[in-house]
CSV table of C-alpha atoms in Angstrom, one decimal:
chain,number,residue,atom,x,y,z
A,1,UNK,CA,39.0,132.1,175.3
A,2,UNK,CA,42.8,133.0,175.1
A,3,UNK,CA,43.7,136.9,175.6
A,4,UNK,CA,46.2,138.3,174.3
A,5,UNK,CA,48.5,141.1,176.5
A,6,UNK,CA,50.3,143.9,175.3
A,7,UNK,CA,53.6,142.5,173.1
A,8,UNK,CA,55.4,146.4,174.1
A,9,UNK,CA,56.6,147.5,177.2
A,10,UNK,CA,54.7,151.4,178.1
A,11,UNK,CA,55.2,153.8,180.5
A,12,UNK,CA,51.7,154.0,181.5
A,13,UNK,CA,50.5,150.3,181.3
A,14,UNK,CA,47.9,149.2,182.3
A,15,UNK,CA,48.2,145.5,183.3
A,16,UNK,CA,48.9,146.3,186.5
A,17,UNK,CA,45.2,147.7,187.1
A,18,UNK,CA,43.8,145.7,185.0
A,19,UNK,CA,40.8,144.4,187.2
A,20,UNK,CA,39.8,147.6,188.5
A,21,UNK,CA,39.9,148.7,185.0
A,22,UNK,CA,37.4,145.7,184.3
A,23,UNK,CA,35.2,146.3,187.3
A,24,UNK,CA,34.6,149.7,186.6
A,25,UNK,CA,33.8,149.2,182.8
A,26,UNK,CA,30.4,149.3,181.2
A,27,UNK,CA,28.5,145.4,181.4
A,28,UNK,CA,27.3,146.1,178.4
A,29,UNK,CA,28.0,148.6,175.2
A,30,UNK,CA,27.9,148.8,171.2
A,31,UNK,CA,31.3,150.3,170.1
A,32,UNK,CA,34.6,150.2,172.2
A,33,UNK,CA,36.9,153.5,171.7
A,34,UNK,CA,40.6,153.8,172.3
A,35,UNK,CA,41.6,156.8,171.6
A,36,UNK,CA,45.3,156.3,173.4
A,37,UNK,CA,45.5,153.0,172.4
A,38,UNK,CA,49.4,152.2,173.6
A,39,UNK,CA,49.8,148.2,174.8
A,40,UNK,CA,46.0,147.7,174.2
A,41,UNK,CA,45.8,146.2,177.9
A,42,UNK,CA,41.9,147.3,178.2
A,43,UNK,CA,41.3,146.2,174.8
A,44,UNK,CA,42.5,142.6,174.8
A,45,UNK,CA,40.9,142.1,178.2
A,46,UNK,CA,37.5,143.1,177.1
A,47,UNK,CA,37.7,141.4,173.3
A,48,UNK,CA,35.1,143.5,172.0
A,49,UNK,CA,33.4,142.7,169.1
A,50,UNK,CA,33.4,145.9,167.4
A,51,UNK,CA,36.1,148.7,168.2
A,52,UNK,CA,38.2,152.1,166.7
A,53,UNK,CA,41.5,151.9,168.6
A,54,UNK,CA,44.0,154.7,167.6
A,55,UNK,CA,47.1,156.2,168.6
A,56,UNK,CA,48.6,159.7,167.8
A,57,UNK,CA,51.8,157.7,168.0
A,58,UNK,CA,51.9,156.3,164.4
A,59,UNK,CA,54.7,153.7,164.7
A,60,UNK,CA,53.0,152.2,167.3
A,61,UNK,CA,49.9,151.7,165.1
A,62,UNK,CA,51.6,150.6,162.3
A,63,UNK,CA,52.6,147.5,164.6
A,64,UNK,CA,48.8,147.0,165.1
A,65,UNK,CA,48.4,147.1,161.1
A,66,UNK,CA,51.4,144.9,160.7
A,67,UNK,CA,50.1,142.2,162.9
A,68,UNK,CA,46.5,142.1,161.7
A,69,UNK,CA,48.1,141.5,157.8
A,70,UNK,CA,49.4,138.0,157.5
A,71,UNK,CA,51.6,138.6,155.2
A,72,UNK,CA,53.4,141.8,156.6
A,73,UNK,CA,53.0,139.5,160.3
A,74,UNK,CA,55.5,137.1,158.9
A,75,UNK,CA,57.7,139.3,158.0
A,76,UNK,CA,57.8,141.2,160.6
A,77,UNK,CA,58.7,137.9,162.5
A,78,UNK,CA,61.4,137.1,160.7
A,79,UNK,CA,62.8,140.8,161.4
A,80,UNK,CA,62.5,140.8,164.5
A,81,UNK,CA,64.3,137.3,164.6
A,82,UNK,CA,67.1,138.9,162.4
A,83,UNK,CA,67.3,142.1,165.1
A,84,UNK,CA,67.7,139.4,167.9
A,85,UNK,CA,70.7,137.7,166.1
A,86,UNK,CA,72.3,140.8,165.5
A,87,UNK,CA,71.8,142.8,169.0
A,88,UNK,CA,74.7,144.8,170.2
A,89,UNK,CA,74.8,148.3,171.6
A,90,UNK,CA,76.2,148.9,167.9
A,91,UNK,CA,73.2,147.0,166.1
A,92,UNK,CA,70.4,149.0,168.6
A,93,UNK,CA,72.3,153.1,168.1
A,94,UNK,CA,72.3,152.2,163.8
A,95,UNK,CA,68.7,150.9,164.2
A,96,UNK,CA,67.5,153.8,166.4
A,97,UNK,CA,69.2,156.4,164.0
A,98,UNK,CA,66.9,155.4,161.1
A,99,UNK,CA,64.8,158.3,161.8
A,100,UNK,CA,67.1,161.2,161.7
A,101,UNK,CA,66.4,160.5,157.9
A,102,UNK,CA,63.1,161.2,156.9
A,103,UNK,CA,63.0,160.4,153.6
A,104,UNK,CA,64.9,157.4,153.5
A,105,UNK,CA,62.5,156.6,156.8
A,106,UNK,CA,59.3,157.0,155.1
A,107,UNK,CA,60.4,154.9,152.5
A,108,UNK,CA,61.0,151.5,154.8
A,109,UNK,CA,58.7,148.7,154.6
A,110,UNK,CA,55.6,148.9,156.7
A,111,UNK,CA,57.0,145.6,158.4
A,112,UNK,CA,60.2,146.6,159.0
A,113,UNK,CA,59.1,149.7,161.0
A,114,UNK,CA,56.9,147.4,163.3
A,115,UNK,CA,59.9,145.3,163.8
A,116,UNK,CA,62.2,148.0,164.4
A,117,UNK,CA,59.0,149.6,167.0
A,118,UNK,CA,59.4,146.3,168.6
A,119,UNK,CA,63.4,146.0,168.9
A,120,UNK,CA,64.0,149.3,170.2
A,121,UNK,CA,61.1,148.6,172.8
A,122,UNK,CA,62.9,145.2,173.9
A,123,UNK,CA,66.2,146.7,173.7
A,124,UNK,CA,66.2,150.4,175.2
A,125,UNK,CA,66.6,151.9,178.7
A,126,UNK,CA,64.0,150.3,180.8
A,127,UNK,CA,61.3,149.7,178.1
A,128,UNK,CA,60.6,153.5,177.6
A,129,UNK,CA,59.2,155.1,174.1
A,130,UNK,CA,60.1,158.3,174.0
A,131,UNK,CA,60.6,161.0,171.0
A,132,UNK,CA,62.2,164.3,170.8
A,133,UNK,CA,61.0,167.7,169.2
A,134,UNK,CA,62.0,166.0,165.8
A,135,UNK,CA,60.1,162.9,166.2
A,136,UNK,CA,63.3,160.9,166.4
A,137,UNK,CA,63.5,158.4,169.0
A,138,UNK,CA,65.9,159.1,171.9
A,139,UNK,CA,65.9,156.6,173.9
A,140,UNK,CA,69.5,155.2,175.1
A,141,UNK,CA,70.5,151.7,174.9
A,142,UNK,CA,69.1,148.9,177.6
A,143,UNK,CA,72.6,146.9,178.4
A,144,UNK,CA,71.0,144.1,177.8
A,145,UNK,CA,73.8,141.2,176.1
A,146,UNK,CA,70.2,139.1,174.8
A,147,UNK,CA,67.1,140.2,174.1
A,148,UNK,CA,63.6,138.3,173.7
A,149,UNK,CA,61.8,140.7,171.1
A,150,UNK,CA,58.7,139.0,170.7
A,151,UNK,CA,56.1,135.6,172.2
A,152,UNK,CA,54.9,133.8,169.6
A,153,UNK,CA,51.6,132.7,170.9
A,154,UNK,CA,50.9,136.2,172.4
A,155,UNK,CA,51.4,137.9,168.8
A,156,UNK,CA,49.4,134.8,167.3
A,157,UNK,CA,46.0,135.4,169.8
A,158,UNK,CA,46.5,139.2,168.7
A,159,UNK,CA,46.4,138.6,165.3
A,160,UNK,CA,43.3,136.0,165.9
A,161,UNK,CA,41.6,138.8,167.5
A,162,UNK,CA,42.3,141.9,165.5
A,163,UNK,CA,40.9,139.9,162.6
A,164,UNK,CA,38.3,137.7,164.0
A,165,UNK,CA,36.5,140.9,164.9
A,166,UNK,CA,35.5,144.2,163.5
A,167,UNK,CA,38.6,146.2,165.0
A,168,UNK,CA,39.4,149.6,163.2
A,169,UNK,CA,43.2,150.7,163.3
A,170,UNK,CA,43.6,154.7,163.6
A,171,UNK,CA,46.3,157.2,164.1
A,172,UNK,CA,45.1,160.4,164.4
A,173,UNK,CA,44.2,162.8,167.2
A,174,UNK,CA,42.4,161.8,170.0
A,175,UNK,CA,39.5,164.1,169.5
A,176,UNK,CA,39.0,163.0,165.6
A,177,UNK,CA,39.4,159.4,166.8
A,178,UNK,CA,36.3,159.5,168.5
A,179,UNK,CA,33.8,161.9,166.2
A,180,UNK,CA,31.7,158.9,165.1
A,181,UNK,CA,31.0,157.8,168.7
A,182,UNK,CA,27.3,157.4,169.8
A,183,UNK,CA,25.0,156.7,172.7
A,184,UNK,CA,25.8,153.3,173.9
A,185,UNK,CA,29.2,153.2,172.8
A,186,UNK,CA,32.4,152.9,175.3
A,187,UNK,CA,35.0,155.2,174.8
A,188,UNK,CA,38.2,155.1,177.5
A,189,UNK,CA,40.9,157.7,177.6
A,190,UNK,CA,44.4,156.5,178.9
A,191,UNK,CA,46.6,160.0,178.3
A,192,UNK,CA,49.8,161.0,179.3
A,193,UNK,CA,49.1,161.9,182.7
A,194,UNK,CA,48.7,165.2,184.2
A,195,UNK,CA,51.6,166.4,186.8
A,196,UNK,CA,51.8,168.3,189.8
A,197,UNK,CA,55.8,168.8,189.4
A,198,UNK,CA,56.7,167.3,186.4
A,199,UNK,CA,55.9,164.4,184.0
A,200,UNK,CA,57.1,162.0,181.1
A,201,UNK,CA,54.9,162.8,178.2
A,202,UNK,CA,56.8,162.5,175.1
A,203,UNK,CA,55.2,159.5,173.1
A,204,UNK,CA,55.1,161.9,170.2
A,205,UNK,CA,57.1,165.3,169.4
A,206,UNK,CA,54.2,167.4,170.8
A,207,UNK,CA,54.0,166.3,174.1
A,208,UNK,CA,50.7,166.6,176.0
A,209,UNK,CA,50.3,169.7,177.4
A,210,UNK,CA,47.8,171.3,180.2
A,211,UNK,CA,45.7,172.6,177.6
A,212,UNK,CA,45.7,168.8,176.1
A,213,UNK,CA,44.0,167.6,179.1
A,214,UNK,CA,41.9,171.0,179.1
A,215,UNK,CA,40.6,169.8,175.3
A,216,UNK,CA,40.2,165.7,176.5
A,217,UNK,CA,38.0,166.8,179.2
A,218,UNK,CA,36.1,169.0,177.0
A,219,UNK,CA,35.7,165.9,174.7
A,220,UNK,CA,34.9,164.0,177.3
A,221,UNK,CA,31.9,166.1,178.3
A,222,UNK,CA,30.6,166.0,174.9
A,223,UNK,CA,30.8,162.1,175.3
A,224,UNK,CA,28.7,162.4,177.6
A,225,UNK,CA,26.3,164.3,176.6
A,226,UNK,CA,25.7,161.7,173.5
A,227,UNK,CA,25.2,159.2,176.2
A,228,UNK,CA,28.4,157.5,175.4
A,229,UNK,CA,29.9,155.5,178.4
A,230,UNK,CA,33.2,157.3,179.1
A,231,UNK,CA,36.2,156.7,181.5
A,232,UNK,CA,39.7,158.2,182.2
A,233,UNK,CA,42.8,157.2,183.8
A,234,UNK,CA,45.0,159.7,185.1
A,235,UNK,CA,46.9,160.8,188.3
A,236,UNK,CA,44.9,162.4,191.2
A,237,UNK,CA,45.9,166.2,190.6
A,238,UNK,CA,44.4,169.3,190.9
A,239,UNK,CA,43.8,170.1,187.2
A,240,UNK,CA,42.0,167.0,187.2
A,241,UNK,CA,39.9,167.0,189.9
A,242,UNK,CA,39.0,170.5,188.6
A,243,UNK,CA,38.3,169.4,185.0
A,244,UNK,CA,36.3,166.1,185.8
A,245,UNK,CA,34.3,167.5,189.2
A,246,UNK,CA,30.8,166.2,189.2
A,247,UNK,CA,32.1,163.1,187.6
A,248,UNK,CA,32.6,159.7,189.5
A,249,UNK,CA,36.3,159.5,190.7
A,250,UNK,CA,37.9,156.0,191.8
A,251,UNK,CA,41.9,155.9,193.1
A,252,UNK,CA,43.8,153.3,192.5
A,253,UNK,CA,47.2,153.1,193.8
A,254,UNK,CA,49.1,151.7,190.7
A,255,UNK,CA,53.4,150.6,190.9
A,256,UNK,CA,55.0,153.2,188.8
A,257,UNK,CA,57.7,150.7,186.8
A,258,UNK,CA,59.5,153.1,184.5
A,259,UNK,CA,61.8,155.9,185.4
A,260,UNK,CA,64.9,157.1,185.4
A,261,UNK,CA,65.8,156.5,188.7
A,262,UNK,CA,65.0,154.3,191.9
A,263,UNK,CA,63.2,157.3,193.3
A,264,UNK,CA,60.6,157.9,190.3
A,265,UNK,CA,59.5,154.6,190.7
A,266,UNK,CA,57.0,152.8,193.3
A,267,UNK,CA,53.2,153.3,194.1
A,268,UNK,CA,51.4,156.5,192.8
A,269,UNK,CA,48.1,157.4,193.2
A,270,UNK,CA,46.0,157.2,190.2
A,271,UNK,CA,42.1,158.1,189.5
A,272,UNK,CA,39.9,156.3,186.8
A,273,UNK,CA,37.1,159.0,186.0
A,274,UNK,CA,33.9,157.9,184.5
A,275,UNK,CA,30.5,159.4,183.8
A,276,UNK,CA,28.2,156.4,185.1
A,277,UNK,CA,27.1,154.6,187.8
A,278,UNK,CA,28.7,151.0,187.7
């Protein structure tokens, strides 16, 4: 069966660890959980039957909405065919200022948004989503003369699958996301990640603080005391280690493809945290 791969560009992805991601999920489970959904790498890899992905992040989400509705999908194809035509540094700094607007913002067609998700994405500084205290996005323009927004067939299996199956769209927080879970059910944290010095956690205008990954691993503990399968991705600090000891750590050296500079970039060492035996 075709799988589909993420159609956005994250800081975070998980493609690149895609297989030990795989190895070390569950065999079998009832419900799969997503409570940091982002480019769905884990998702479309697994094709679960049943699942509740969400995403605090809620123009990311409406791109998931858009593309399960037919009729919003088409349109949003055609937008994203119309922001092709007209890139230009000039086209990309009016479409990124739509935001700075609420109002007039919250009043744009579900499709449009999704399209305009997807442009800035394409067309941005080195594929990076990032917000600022106001929620507006920030992120400067990619130099790019032509840009390829979207791949037809890729969008096409997603849409197949989102609808084919019993997939539940969410954006909300993390902890609400994942209040129906019960024993049996998979459930697989990707955060922001933790940082010894510092880190690039603004997908949203709150950030993901310390105390954030205090409150996931609490969650995560009550998880697993419903006898939920859980697992976490995150980088191999000392907060973590601290919050998830007892549990089973793997490392994973993962290429770190978005940063600012040269230096930011290259192999990191990541964990993946999970409370069973696989």
């Amino acid at each position: 069966m075709l799988k589909g791969k993420p159609f956005v560009k994250w800081a975070g992805g998980k493609r690149s660890i895609i297989n030990d991601l795989v190895k070390l999920s569950p065999n079998e489970f009832n419900t799969y959980y997503e409570p940091f959904a982002f480019g769905g790498a884990l998702l479309f890899e697994l094709q679960p039957k049943r699942a509740v992905i969400n995403d605090y992040n809620k123009e990311l989400m409406n791109v998931y909405s858009c593309i399960k509705d037919e009729k919003k999908f088409n349109l949003m194809i055609k937008e994203l065919d119309r922001h092709e035509s007209l890139h230009s540094e000039k086209h990309y700094y009016e479409v990124r200022g739509l935001d700075k607007n609420k109002k007039k913002f919250n009043k744009i067609s579900d499709y449009k948004r999704a399209a305009r998700t997807i442009y800035l994405n394409k067309a941005c500084f080195n594929g990076l989503y990032r917000v600022n205290s106001s929620g507006e996005f920030n992120v400067p323009f990619g130099k790019k003369n032509k840009i390829n927004t979207y791949d037809g067939i890729n969008l096409g299996i997603i849409y197949y699958f989102l609808n084919a199956n019993d997939i539940k769209i969410l954006s909300e927080d993390f902890e609400e996301s994942v209040k129906d879970a019960k024993r049996g059910d998979f459930i697989y944290f990707d955060p922001p990640y933790d940082s010894d010095t510092s880190t690039f956690n603004s997908y949203t205008e709150n950030g993901f603080s310390k105390d954030e990954q205090r409150r996931l691993a609490k969650v995560f503990k009550d998880l697993d005391k419903r006898g939920c399968y859980v697992m976490v991705s995150n980088y191999n600090t000392k907060l973590v280690k601290e919050l998830y000891s007892g549990y089973n750590f793997h490392k994973v050296v993962a290429p770190r493809n978005i940063g600012a500079k040269a230096k930011d970039r290259g192999a990191v060492e990541e964990v993946i945290i999970t409370n069973y035996e696989n």
